[in-house]
Amino acid sequence: MGESESESEKQWRLYEAYNELHGLAQEFDTPFEAPAVLVVGHQTDGKSALVEALMGFQFNHVGGGTKTRRPITLHMKYDPLCELPRCRLLSDSPSPSAAASDPTLASAQEKSLQQIQAYIEAENMRLESDPCQFSTKEIIIRVEYKYCPNLTIIDTPGLIAPAPGLKNRALQSQGRAVESLVRAKMQHKEFIILCLEDCSDWSNATTRRVVMQIDPELSRTVIVSTKLDTKIPQFARASDVEVFLSPPACTLDGFILGDSPFFTSVPSGRVGSGHDSVYRTNDEFKQAICLREVDDVASLEEKLGRSLSKQERSRIGVSKLRLFLEELLQKRYMDSIPSIIPLLEKEYRSTTRKLNEINRELSTLDEVKLKEKGRAFHDLFLTKLSLLLKGTVVAPPDKFGETLQDERNNGGAFVASDGIQFPHKLIPNAGMRLYGGAQYHRAMAEFRFVVGGIKCPPIMREEIVNACGVEDIHDGTNYSRTACVIAVAKARDTFEPFLHQLGGRLLHILKRLLPISVYLLQKDGEYLSGHEVFLRRVASAFNRFAETTERACHEKCMEDLISTTRYVTWSLHNKNRAGLRQFLDSFGGPEQPTMGGNPVSAGLSHDSMLGSVGNEKQDTKPKGDVKLSHLASSTDSTSSVQTTETRLADLLDSTLWNRRLAPSSERLVYALVQQIFHGIKEYFLASAELKFNCFLLMPVVDKLPALLREDLESAFEDDLDSIFDITNLQHSLHLRKRDTEIELKRIKRLKEKFRQINEQLCSRQLKSMPYMMISAK
């Protein structure tokens, strides 16, 4: 009897150690994966009812619909002396005094079953109105009871299989959220998955469909067919029952734990004193479970016309499932002990290092050391900025990079006045996720590509007539002035939006350098964690510098655009003279030789100009040939002069004195506008790129360091406490120190527990070895 009690005591210590390990992993987010049973099933599969039957008492809200919105972890411990269930609820916010007195029960509060039921229902109601509706954070309950097995069971929210259609969108969204939560829990390799199926045909894999996405071979899955008492009457023949109890291997793919499914029934009815309660005590509920098991065996034997074998009986009933899970979990516990101890050692060292860092931070909270840390951070931050501009691959592109489409969405696109965007696929490296200097270069290349391809907007006849106006000394028309007026107006309207868009895009790229630099600092362990006020000031100073620099650069570019669209300088604006000359030659062939020292215009009459408009390409050369042959054959110099004067008069009549817009005049104005617009575009493109490189990019390299240092020193002189928030920082560090000390005590305590258990297991193995092997050693 004494040996039995000692063995039971050792098992309790083992379960208690693992329960504490699981609680530590949940509370401090430590990388411990203690073995546990994860219950997975659909809403109507009887999940919560089966969990209550395994526990031996009722506590949860059981019924249709979603009754579990947070996973419920039950650390159950068998205690034959505990007549009533003794429950402790692990609070989300541990008490400092409790934590200091007993690290193992730092956040556990003893609650009655009614209080736990009320807490779970309140959590479900809270999450029902929450946008997420479900939470992965577990409700952890420790239970000691005379009917409890030594198990850790995690009850998950029931899977949902909503109907298709737009009217069921809300339920479909819930279904995706629940499946995502359950899949995340099943990812833990140490968990034994209890897969519940409510079906009489094993070819319907409702829950297995989800489980096999994580455990395709079902190698860590126990399959349970629930509600056996409702299925037995459905079978008409004994052969159907045989197939149901022992499904063929082709039906249940994989290698399930236990080799075959379990079959359970849980009697309906709740425990309580109300008129609708079926059972008055938990003892009655436990007895009803046992009776239901006996009735199920009898019903099956009646249907089969034979007695069930020992193997078949070992799979029918809640008690058989409970025994199997206890033995399986105990084996997992034993197997995991050697791997748990090194993990605890590693976490203990990590937590000790974390505590030392906190103590070191507390010791450096004086003015001189804080200033030194601030200046060092300033230098390191600028180093990271420079590295990003020059080029690096340290920051992951999938996290910080932007494709051209992302960049357009976040920083603005280059959009012409007609609202059309240039296809991003035609820009080099458009699909690559870039950041830093590479992204800046791609944006500038896109600007060159888009603006360089812009054509002069169409010119309306009304615009030409309106641009002619009236001179201050005569009422004739000046088509060169008309062309200048139209060209500069079109250029200003076309290019000014691109200047704003370029500034916004490059400013977006520069501001993105800040979070990437912070990532690099954190990666290299050079980040000032805890000094949020100081870091916000640095970030604010950087963003303010980027914005003011971009604004100043934009003003310089606007000055250039205004100057080049305010006054036309022919040496600058008329870049393509050869093209213009070729175009003007089409009006009437080459110029004539000078006569009497005065140039003679080779102008055409109004009628010949009209003819040249309709046949510009086809008739230009023939008409020139005709005119040349006509002039060559003219021998009378007087008649030649008269003809030239007549044509000059006709030209002046059609251009200077006549306000009726002829096609030749329209073509002349259009040609001049095209040349002026092209000259403005070339100058604007080169000027904008040069100025943004010189007055936006370069100041980040040569002016930002001095300005940041000046801002930093000014802040140090004004009020150091407001910059580093020393008072709040001390309070925060003390809280972190207290939590870390609690965590360290709990890890140390666990480490000693598992070491003792491991030593006992090793000594037991040595005692069980044959005497000869021991003597040989």
PDB file of N, CA, C and O in Angstrom, residues 68-133:
ATOM      1  N   THR A  68     -17.995  28.032 -27.332  1.00  0.00           N
ATOM      2  CA  THR A  68     -16.598  28.176 -26.928  1.00  0.00           C
ATOM      3  C   THR A  68     -15.909  29.101 -27.919  1.00  0.00           C
ATOM      4  O   THR A  68     -15.753  28.741 -29.078  1.00  0.00           O
ATOM      5  N   ARG A  69     -15.513  30.296 -27.475  1.00  0.00           N
ATOM      6  CA  ARG A  69     -14.845  31.259 -28.356  1.00  0.00           C
ATOM      7  C   ARG A  69     -13.375  31.438 -27.996  1.00  0.00           C
ATOM      8  O   ARG A  69     -12.661  32.145 -28.692  1.00  0.00           O
ATOM      9  N   ARG A  70     -12.952  30.831 -26.883  1.00  0.00           N
ATOM     10  CA  ARG A  70     -11.539  30.773 -26.536  1.00  0.00           C
ATOM     11  C   ARG A  70     -11.204  29.334 -26.185  1.00  0.00           C
ATOM     12  O   ARG A  70     -12.028  28.632 -25.578  1.00  0.00           O
ATOM     13  N   PRO A  71     -10.036  28.837 -26.578  1.00  0.00           N
ATOM     14  CA  PRO A  71      -9.657  27.483 -26.145  1.00  0.00           C
ATOM     15  C   PRO A  71      -9.634  27.401 -24.619  1.00  0.00           C
ATOM     16  O   PRO A  71      -9.185  28.335 -23.943  1.00  0.00           O
ATOM     17  N   ILE A  72     -10.131  26.292 -24.085  1.00  0.00           N
ATOM     18  CA  ILE A  72     -10.162  26.083 -22.631  1.00  0.00           C
ATOM     19  C   ILE A  72      -9.207  24.945 -22.308  1.00  0.00           C
ATOM     20  O   ILE A  72      -9.398  23.807 -22.747  1.00  0.00           O
ATOM     21  N   THR A  73      -8.147  25.254 -21.569  1.00  0.00           N
ATOM     22  CA  THR A  73      -7.153  24.252 -21.173  1.00  0.00           C
ATOM     23  C   THR A  73      -7.470  23.773 -19.763  1.00  0.00           C
ATOM     24  O   THR A  73      -7.555  24.579 -18.827  1.00  0.00           O
ATOM     25  N   LEU A  74      -7.645  22.464 -19.612  1.00  0.00           N
ATOM     26  CA  LEU A  74      -7.996  21.858 -18.325  1.00  0.00           C
ATOM     27  C   LEU A  74      -6.833  20.988 -17.857  1.00  0.00           C
ATOM     28  O   LEU A  74      -6.542  19.948 -18.471  1.00  0.00           O
ATOM     29  N   HIS A  75      -6.149  21.425 -16.810  1.00  0.00           N
ATOM     30  CA  HIS A  75      -5.103  20.610 -16.186  1.00  0.00           C
ATOM     31  C   HIS A  75      -5.780  19.784 -15.093  1.00  0.00           C
ATOM     32  O   HIS A  75      -6.056  20.292 -13.996  1.00  0.00           O
ATOM     33  N   MET A  76      -6.067  18.531 -15.395  1.00  0.00           N
ATOM     34  CA  MET A  76      -6.824  17.686 -14.458  1.00  0.00           C
ATOM     35  C   MET A  76      -5.880  16.798 -13.653  1.00  0.00           C
ATOM     36  O   MET A  76      -4.934  16.218 -14.216  1.00  0.00           O
ATOM     37  N   LYS A  77      -6.180  16.682 -12.373  1.00  0.00           N
ATOM     38  CA  LYS A  77      -5.348  15.881 -11.471  1.00  0.00           C
ATOM     39  C   LYS A  77      -6.254  15.005 -10.604  1.00  0.00           C
ATOM     40  O   LYS A  77      -7.194  15.499  -9.971  1.00  0.00           O
ATOM     41  N   TYR A  78      -5.956  13.719 -10.618  1.00  0.00           N
ATOM     42  CA  TYR A  78      -6.748  12.774  -9.817  1.00  0.00           C
ATOM     43  C   TYR A  78      -6.393  12.909  -8.339  1.00  0.00           C
ATOM     44  O   TYR A  78      -5.229  12.815  -7.947  1.00  0.00           O
ATOM     45  N   ASP A  79      -7.419  13.134  -7.517  1.00  0.00           N
ATOM     46  CA  ASP A  79      -7.235  13.227  -6.071  1.00  0.00           C
ATOM     47  C   ASP A  79      -8.391  12.479  -5.407  1.00  0.00           C
ATOM     48  O   ASP A  79      -9.522  12.973  -5.351  1.00  0.00           O
ATOM     49  N   PRO A  80      -8.151  11.242  -4.907  1.00  0.00           N
ATOM     50  CA  PRO A  80      -9.247  10.428  -4.338  1.00  0.00           C
ATOM     51  C   PRO A  80      -9.882  11.039  -3.099  1.00  0.00           C
ATOM     52  O   PRO A  80     -11.002  10.662  -2.722  1.00  0.00           O
ATOM     53  N   LEU A  81      -9.188  11.971  -2.441  1.00  0.00           N
ATOM     54  CA  LEU A  81      -9.719  12.581  -1.222  1.00  0.00           C
ATOM     55  C   LEU A  81     -10.546  13.826  -1.489  1.00  0.00           C
ATOM     56  O   LEU A  81     -11.138  14.375  -0.555  1.00  0.00           O
ATOM     57  N   CYS A  82     -10.584  14.243  -2.739  1.00  0.00           N
ATOM     58  CA  CYS A  82     -11.303  15.476  -3.076  1.00  0.00           C
ATOM     59  C   CYS A  82     -12.734  15.111  -3.476  1.00  0.00           C
ATOM     60  O   CYS A  82     -12.987  14.651  -4.593  1.00  0.00           O
ATOM     61  N   GLU A  83     -13.668  15.319  -2.552  1.00  0.00           N
ATOM     62  CA  GLU A  83     -15.063  14.930  -2.792  1.00  0.00           C
ATOM     63  C   GLU A  83     -15.758  15.869  -3.776  1.00  0.00           C
ATOM     64  O   GLU A  83     -16.647  15.447  -4.514  1.00  0.00           O
ATOM     65  N   LEU A  84     -15.385  17.138  -3.784  1.00  0.00           N
ATOM     66  CA  LEU A  84     -15.963  18.126  -4.701  1.00  0.00           C
ATOM     67  C   LEU A  84     -14.857  18.678  -5.599  1.00  0.00           C
ATOM     68  O   LEU A  84     -13.705  18.805  -5.152  1.00  0.00           O
ATOM     69  N   PRO A  85     -15.177  19.006  -6.831  1.00  0.00           N
ATOM     70  CA  PRO A  85     -14.139  19.554  -7.718  1.00  0.00           C
ATOM     71  C   PRO A  85     -13.546  20.837  -7.144  1.00  0.00           C
ATOM     72  O   PRO A  85     -14.272  21.753  -6.748  1.00  0.00           O
ATOM     73  N   ARG A  86     -12.217  20.887  -7.064  1.00  0.00           N
ATOM     74  CA  ARG A  86     -11.513  22.082  -6.619  1.00  0.00           C
ATOM     75  C   ARG A  86     -10.838  22.701  -7.856  1.00  0.00           C
ATOM     76  O   ARG A  86      -9.956  22.092  -8.453  1.00  0.00           O
ATOM     77  N   CYS A  87     -11.269  23.890  -8.195  1.00  0.00           N
ATOM     78  CA  CYS A  87     -10.836  24.520  -9.454  1.00  0.00           C
ATOM     79  C   CYS A  87     -10.074  25.801  -9.175  1.00  0.00           C
ATOM     80  O   CYS A  87     -10.426  26.566  -8.263  1.00  0.00           O
ATOM     81  N   ARG A  88      -9.051  26.020  -9.966  1.00  0.00           N
ATOM     82  CA  ARG A  88      -8.305  27.289  -9.935  1.00  0.00           C
ATOM     83  C   ARG A  88      -8.264  27.845 -11.352  1.00  0.00           C
ATOM     84  O   ARG A  88      -7.901  27.147 -12.288  1.00  0.00           O
ATOM     85  N   LEU A  89      -8.625  29.098 -11.467  1.00  0.00           N
ATOM     86  CA  LEU A  89      -8.628  29.784 -12.766  1.00  0.00           C
ATOM     87  C   LEU A  89      -7.379  30.640 -12.859  1.00  0.00           C
ATOM     88  O   LEU A  89      -7.132  31.484 -11.997  1.00  0.00           O
ATOM     89  N   LEU A  90      -6.595  30.404 -13.893  1.00  0.00           N
ATOM     90  CA  LEU A  90      -5.389  31.214 -14.099  1.00  0.00           C
ATOM     91  C   LEU A  90      -5.803  32.573 -14.638  1.00  0.00           C
ATOM     92  O   LEU A  90      -6.344  32.681 -15.742  1.00  0.00           O
ATOM     93  N   SER A  91      -5.538  33.611 -13.840  1.00  0.00           N
ATOM     94  CA  SER A  91      -5.935  34.961 -14.225  1.00  0.00           C
ATOM     95  C   SER A  91      -5.040  35.483 -15.341  1.00  0.00           C
ATOM     96  O   SER A  91      -3.871  35.126 -15.443  1.00  0.00           O
ATOM     97  N   ASP A  92      -5.613  36.370 -16.190  1.00  0.00           N
ATOM     98  CA  ASP A  92      -4.827  36.994 -17.261  1.00  0.00           C
ATOM     99  C   ASP A  92      -3.832  38.003 -16.717  1.00  0.00           C
ATOM    100  O   ASP A  92      -2.850  38.335 -17.364  1.00  0.00           O
ATOM    101  N   SER A  93      -4.075  38.524 -15.508  1.00  0.00           N
ATOM    102  CA  SER A  93      -3.176  39.518 -14.903  1.00  0.00           C
ATOM    103  C   SER A  93      -2.788  39.045 -13.516  1.00  0.00           C
ATOM    104  O   SER A  93      -3.558  39.167 -12.574  1.00  0.00           O
ATOM    105  N   PRO A  94      -1.629  38.438 -13.346  1.00  0.00           N
ATOM    106  CA  PRO A  94      -1.225  37.880 -12.066  1.00  0.00           C
ATOM    107  C   PRO A  94      -1.015  38.939 -10.996  1.00  0.00           C
ATOM    108  O   PRO A  94      -0.627  40.061 -11.286  1.00  0.00           O
ATOM    109  N   SER A  95      -1.270  38.540  -9.757  1.00  0.00           N
ATOM    110  CA  SER A  95      -1.076  39.442  -8.624  1.00  0.00           C
ATOM    111  C   SER A  95       0.395  39.444  -8.204  1.00  0.00           C
ATOM    112  O   SER A  95       0.984  38.379  -8.021  1.00  0.00           O
ATOM    113  N   PRO A  96       1.000  40.606  -8.028  1.00  0.00           N
ATOM    114  CA  PRO A  96       2.422  40.650  -7.648  1.00  0.00           C
ATOM    115  C   PRO A  96       2.693  39.984  -6.310  1.00  0.00           C
ATOM    116  O   PRO A  96       3.690  39.303  -6.146  1.00  0.00           O
ATOM    117  N   SER A  97       1.779  40.171  -5.343  1.00  0.00           N
ATOM    118  CA  SER A  97       1.995  39.577  -4.028  1.00  0.00           C
ATOM    119  C   SER A  97       1.931  38.055  -4.096  1.00  0.00           C
ATOM    120  O   SER A  97       2.736  37.352  -3.507  1.00  0.00           O
ATOM    121  N   ALA A  98       0.938  37.544  -4.861  1.00  0.00           N
ATOM    122  CA  ALA A  98       0.827  36.086  -5.001  1.00  0.00           C
ATOM    123  C   ALA A  98       2.032  35.522  -5.735  1.00  0.00           C
ATOM    124  O   ALA A  98       2.543  34.451  -5.418  1.00  0.00           O
ATOM    125  N   ALA A  99       2.473  36.253  -6.731  1.00  0.00           N
ATOM    126  CA  ALA A  99       3.627  35.793  -7.504  1.00  0.00           C
ATOM    127  C   ALA A  99       4.875  35.731  -6.642  1.00  0.00           C
ATOM    128  O   ALA A  99       5.705  34.833  -6.786  1.00  0.00           O
ATOM    129  N   ALA A 100       5.012  36.676  -5.757  1.00  0.00           N
ATOM    130  CA  ALA A 100       6.196  36.698  -4.899  1.00  0.00           C
ATOM    131  C   ALA A 100       6.159  35.575  -3.877  1.00  0.00           C
ATOM    132  O   ALA A 100       7.185  34.990  -3.537  1.00  0.00           O
ATOM    133  N   SER A 101       4.940  35.258  -3.372  1.00  0.00           N
ATOM    134  CA  SER A 101       4.841  34.234  -2.333  1.00  0.00           C
ATOM    135  C   SER A 101       4.970  32.820  -2.887  1.00  0.00           C
ATOM    136  O   SER A 101       5.608  31.959  -2.288  1.00  0.00           O
ATOM    137  N   ASP A 102       4.340  32.573  -4.062  1.00  0.00           N
ATOM    138  CA  ASP A 102       4.392  31.226  -4.639  1.00  0.00           C
ATOM    139  C   ASP A 102       4.410  31.326  -6.156  1.00  0.00           C
ATOM    140  O   ASP A 102       3.383  31.553  -6.779  1.00  0.00           O
ATOM    141  N   PRO A 103       5.547  31.171  -6.785  1.00  0.00           N
ATOM    142  CA  PRO A 103       5.633  31.312  -8.241  1.00  0.00           C
ATOM    143  C   PRO A 103       4.767  30.314  -8.995  1.00  0.00           C
ATOM    144  O   PRO A 103       4.342  30.573 -10.097  1.00  0.00           O
ATOM    145  N   THR A 104       4.498  29.128  -8.420  1.00  0.00           N
ATOM    146  CA  THR A 104       3.729  28.121  -9.145  1.00  0.00           C
ATOM    147  C   THR A 104       2.262  28.499  -9.230  1.00  0.00           C
ATOM    148  O   THR A 104       1.574  28.111 -10.162  1.00  0.00           O
ATOM    149  N   LEU A 105       1.771  29.242  -8.267  1.00  0.00           N
ATOM    150  CA  LEU A 105       0.361  29.653  -8.282  1.00  0.00           C
ATOM    151  C   LEU A 105       0.265  31.166  -8.367  1.00  0.00           C
ATOM    152  O   LEU A 105      -0.592  31.793  -7.758  1.00  0.00           O
ATOM    153  N   ALA A 106       1.178  31.737  -9.140  1.00  0.00           N
ATOM    154  CA  ALA A 106       1.286  33.190  -9.192  1.00  0.00           C
ATOM    155  C   ALA A 106      -0.004  33.830  -9.652  1.00  0.00           C
ATOM    156  O   ALA A 106      -0.394  34.862  -9.150  1.00  0.00           O
ATOM    157  N   SER A 107      -0.695  33.219 -10.600  1.00  0.00           N
ATOM    158  CA  SER A 107      -1.877  33.866 -11.152  1.00  0.00           C
ATOM    159  C   SER A 107      -3.117  32.984 -11.042  1.00  0.00           C
ATOM    160  O   SER A 107      -4.106  33.217 -11.716  1.00  0.00           O
ATOM    161  N   ALA A 108      -3.049  31.908 -10.228  1.00  0.00           N
ATOM    162  CA  ALA A 108      -4.185  31.000 -10.093  1.00  0.00           C
ATOM    163  C   ALA A 108      -5.077  31.453  -8.951  1.00  0.00           C
ATOM    164  O   ALA A 108      -4.614  31.683  -7.838  1.00  0.00           O
ATOM    165  N   GLN A 109      -6.365  31.573  -9.239  1.00  0.00           N
ATOM    166  CA  GLN A 109      -7.342  31.978  -8.229  1.00  0.00           C
ATOM    167  C   GLN A 109      -8.380  30.873  -8.082  1.00  0.00           C
ATOM    168  O   GLN A 109      -8.947  30.410  -9.068  1.00  0.00           O
ATOM    169  N   GLU A 110      -8.624  30.454  -6.835  1.00  0.00           N
ATOM    170  CA  GLU A 110      -9.601  29.391  -6.607  1.00  0.00           C
ATOM    171  C   GLU A 110     -11.003  29.924  -6.858  1.00  0.00           C
ATOM    172  O   GLU A 110     -11.396  30.979  -6.355  1.00  0.00           O
ATOM    173  N   LYS A 111     -11.773  29.175  -7.661  1.00  0.00           N
ATOM    174  CA  LYS A 111     -13.116  29.600  -8.047  1.00  0.00           C
ATOM    175  C   LYS A 111     -14.076  28.431  -7.890  1.00  0.00           C
ATOM    176  O   LYS A 111     -13.692  27.264  -8.017  1.00  0.00           O
ATOM    177  N   SER A 112     -15.340  28.759  -7.674  1.00  0.00           N
ATOM    178  CA  SER A 112     -16.371  27.725  -7.670  1.00  0.00           C
ATOM    179  C   SER A 112     -16.755  27.394  -9.110  1.00  0.00           C
ATOM    180  O   SER A 112     -16.437  28.136 -10.045  1.00  0.00           O
ATOM    181  N   LEU A 113     -17.457  26.283  -9.297  1.00  0.00           N
ATOM    182  CA  LEU A 113     -17.888  25.912 -10.643  1.00  0.00           C
ATOM    183  C   LEU A 113     -18.800  26.980 -11.242  1.00  0.00           C
ATOM    184  O   LEU A 113     -18.725  27.285 -12.438  1.00  0.00           O
ATOM    185  N   GLN A 114     -19.674  27.566 -10.406  1.00  0.00           N
ATOM    186  CA  GLN A 114     -20.571  28.602 -10.899  1.00  0.00           C
ATOM    187  C   GLN A 114     -19.794  29.838 -11.361  1.00  0.00           C
ATOM    188  O   GLN A 114     -20.131  30.445 -12.381  1.00  0.00           O
ATOM    189  N   GLN A 115     -18.743  30.187 -10.629  1.00  0.00           N
ATOM    190  CA  GLN A 115     -17.933  31.349 -11.013  1.00  0.00           C
ATOM    191  C   GLN A 115     -17.180  31.098 -12.323  1.00  0.00           C
ATOM    192  O   GLN A 115     -17.080  31.989 -13.174  1.00  0.00           O
ATOM    193  N   ILE A 116     -16.680  29.868 -12.491  1.00  0.00           N
ATOM    194  CA  ILE A 116     -15.981  29.532 -13.730  1.00  0.00           C
ATOM    195  C   ILE A 116     -16.951  29.533 -14.904  1.00  0.00           C
ATOM    196  O   ILE A 116     -16.644  30.046 -15.991  1.00  0.00           O
ATOM    197  N   GLN A 117     -18.162  28.983 -14.702  1.00  0.00           N
ATOM    198  CA  GLN A 117     -19.176  29.017 -15.752  1.00  0.00           C
ATOM    199  C   GLN A 117     -19.508  30.457 -16.143  1.00  0.00           C
ATOM    200  O   GLN A 117     -19.600  30.792 -17.330  1.00  0.00           O
ATOM    201  N   ALA A 118     -19.663  31.304 -15.129  1.00  0.00           N
ATOM    202  CA  ALA A 118     -19.986  32.709 -15.398  1.00  0.00           C
ATOM    203  C   ALA A 118     -18.858  33.400 -16.150  1.00  0.00           C
ATOM    204  O   ALA A 118     -19.104  34.202 -17.067  1.00  0.00           O
ATOM    205  N   TYR A 119     -17.605  33.085 -15.802  1.00  0.00           N
ATOM    206  CA  TYR A 119     -16.458  33.695 -16.479  1.00  0.00           C
ATOM    207  C   TYR A 119     -16.402  33.282 -17.949  1.00  0.00           C
ATOM    208  O   TYR A 119     -16.191  34.115 -18.846  1.00  0.00           O
ATOM    209  N   ILE A 120     -16.598  31.983 -18.206  1.00  0.00           N
ATOM    210  CA  ILE A 120     -16.547  31.489 -19.592  1.00  0.00           C
ATOM    211  C   ILE A 120     -17.668  32.108 -20.422  1.00  0.00           C
ATOM    212  O   ILE A 120     -17.461  32.547 -21.562  1.00  0.00           O
ATOM    213  N   GLU A 121     -18.890  32.185 -19.853  1.00  0.00           N
ATOM    214  CA  GLU A 121     -20.013  32.771 -20.587  1.00  0.00           C
ATOM    215  C   GLU A 121     -19.788  34.258 -20.832  1.00  0.00           C
ATOM    216  O   GLU A 121     -20.133  34.785 -21.898  1.00  0.00           O
ATOM    217  N   ALA A 122     -19.188  34.958 -19.847  1.00  0.00           N
ATOM    218  CA  ALA A 122     -18.903  36.390 -20.029  1.00  0.00           C
ATOM    219  C   ALA A 122     -17.871  36.598 -21.138  1.00  0.00           C
ATOM    220  O   ALA A 122     -17.986  37.532 -21.950  1.00  0.00           O
ATOM    221  N   GLU A 123     -16.857  35.725 -21.192  1.00  0.00           N
ATOM    222  CA  GLU A 123     -15.850  35.811 -22.252  1.00  0.00           C
ATOM    223  C   GLU A 123     -16.472  35.555 -23.622  1.00  0.00           C
ATOM    224  O   GLU A 123     -16.149  36.226 -24.609  1.00  0.00           O
ATOM    225  N   ASN A 124     -17.385  34.571 -23.673  1.00  0.00           N
ATOM    226  CA  ASN A 124     -18.058  34.280 -24.950  1.00  0.00           C
ATOM    227  C   ASN A 124     -18.899  35.470 -25.412  1.00  0.00           C
ATOM    228  O   ASN A 124     -18.895  35.816 -26.599  1.00  0.00           O
ATOM    229  N   MET A 125     -19.595  36.108 -24.485  1.00  0.00           N
ATOM    230  CA  MET A 125     -20.411  37.272 -24.844  1.00  0.00           C
ATOM    231  C   MET A 125     -19.534  38.443 -25.270  1.00  0.00           C
ATOM    232  O   MET A 125     -19.851  39.168 -26.212  1.00  0.00           O
ATOM    233  N   ARG A 126     -18.404  38.623 -24.580  1.00  0.00           N
ATOM    234  CA  ARG A 126     -17.498  39.717 -24.951  1.00  0.00           C
ATOM    235  C   ARG A 126     -16.943  39.521 -26.354  1.00  0.00           C
ATOM    236  O   ARG A 126     -16.921  40.450 -27.171  1.00  0.00           O
ATOM    237  N   LEU A 127     -16.512  38.298 -26.647  1.00  0.00           N
ATOM    238  CA  LEU A 127     -15.936  38.028 -27.959  1.00  0.00           C
ATOM    239  C   LEU A 127     -16.985  38.013 -29.063  1.00  0.00           C
ATOM    240  O   LEU A 127     -16.676  38.264 -30.225  1.00  0.00           O
ATOM    241  N   GLU A 128     -18.226  37.716 -28.695  1.00  0.00           N
ATOM    242  CA  GLU A 128     -19.289  37.712 -29.700  1.00  0.00           C
ATOM    243  C   GLU A 128     -19.498  39.100 -30.295  1.00  0.00           C
ATOM    244  O   GLU A 128     -19.813  39.249 -31.478  1.00  0.00           O
ATOM    245  N   SER A 129     -19.288  40.146 -29.481  1.00  0.00           N
ATOM    246  CA  SER A 129     -19.434  41.520 -29.962  1.00  0.00           C
ATOM    247  C   SER A 129     -18.112  42.098 -30.454  1.00  0.00           C
ATOM    248  O   SER A 129     -18.074  43.207 -30.965  1.00  0.00           O
ATOM    249  N   ASP A 130     -17.017  41.334 -30.292  1.00  0.00           N
ATOM    250  CA  ASP A 130     -15.704  41.796 -30.752  1.00  0.00           C
ATOM    251  C   ASP A 130     -15.567  41.559 -32.256  1.00  0.00           C
ATOM    252  O   ASP A 130     -16.110  40.586 -32.774  1.00  0.00           O
ATOM    253  N   PRO A 131     -14.836  42.435 -32.971  1.00  0.00           N
ATOM    254  CA  PRO A 131     -14.673  42.218 -34.426  1.00  0.00           C
ATOM    255  C   PRO A 131     -14.021  40.876 -34.754  1.00  0.00           C
ATOM    256  O   PRO A 131     -14.363  40.250 -35.756  1.00  0.00           O
ATOM    257  N   CYS A 132     -13.073  40.427 -33.909  1.00  0.00           N
ATOM    258  CA  CYS A 132     -12.401  39.145 -34.181  1.00  0.00           C
ATOM    259  C   CYS A 132     -13.287  37.943 -33.854  1.00  0.00           C
ATOM    260  O   CYS A 132     -13.170  36.893 -34.478  1.00  0.00           O
ATOM    261  N   GLN A 133     -14.140  38.080 -32.827  1.00  0.00           N
ATOM    262  CA  GLN A 133     -15.103  37.066 -32.395  1.00  0.00           C
ATOM    263  C   GLN A 133     -14.476  35.834 -31.748  1.00  0.00           C
ATOM    264  O   GLN A 133     -15.142  35.119 -31.013  1.00  0.00           O
TER     265      GLN A 133
END
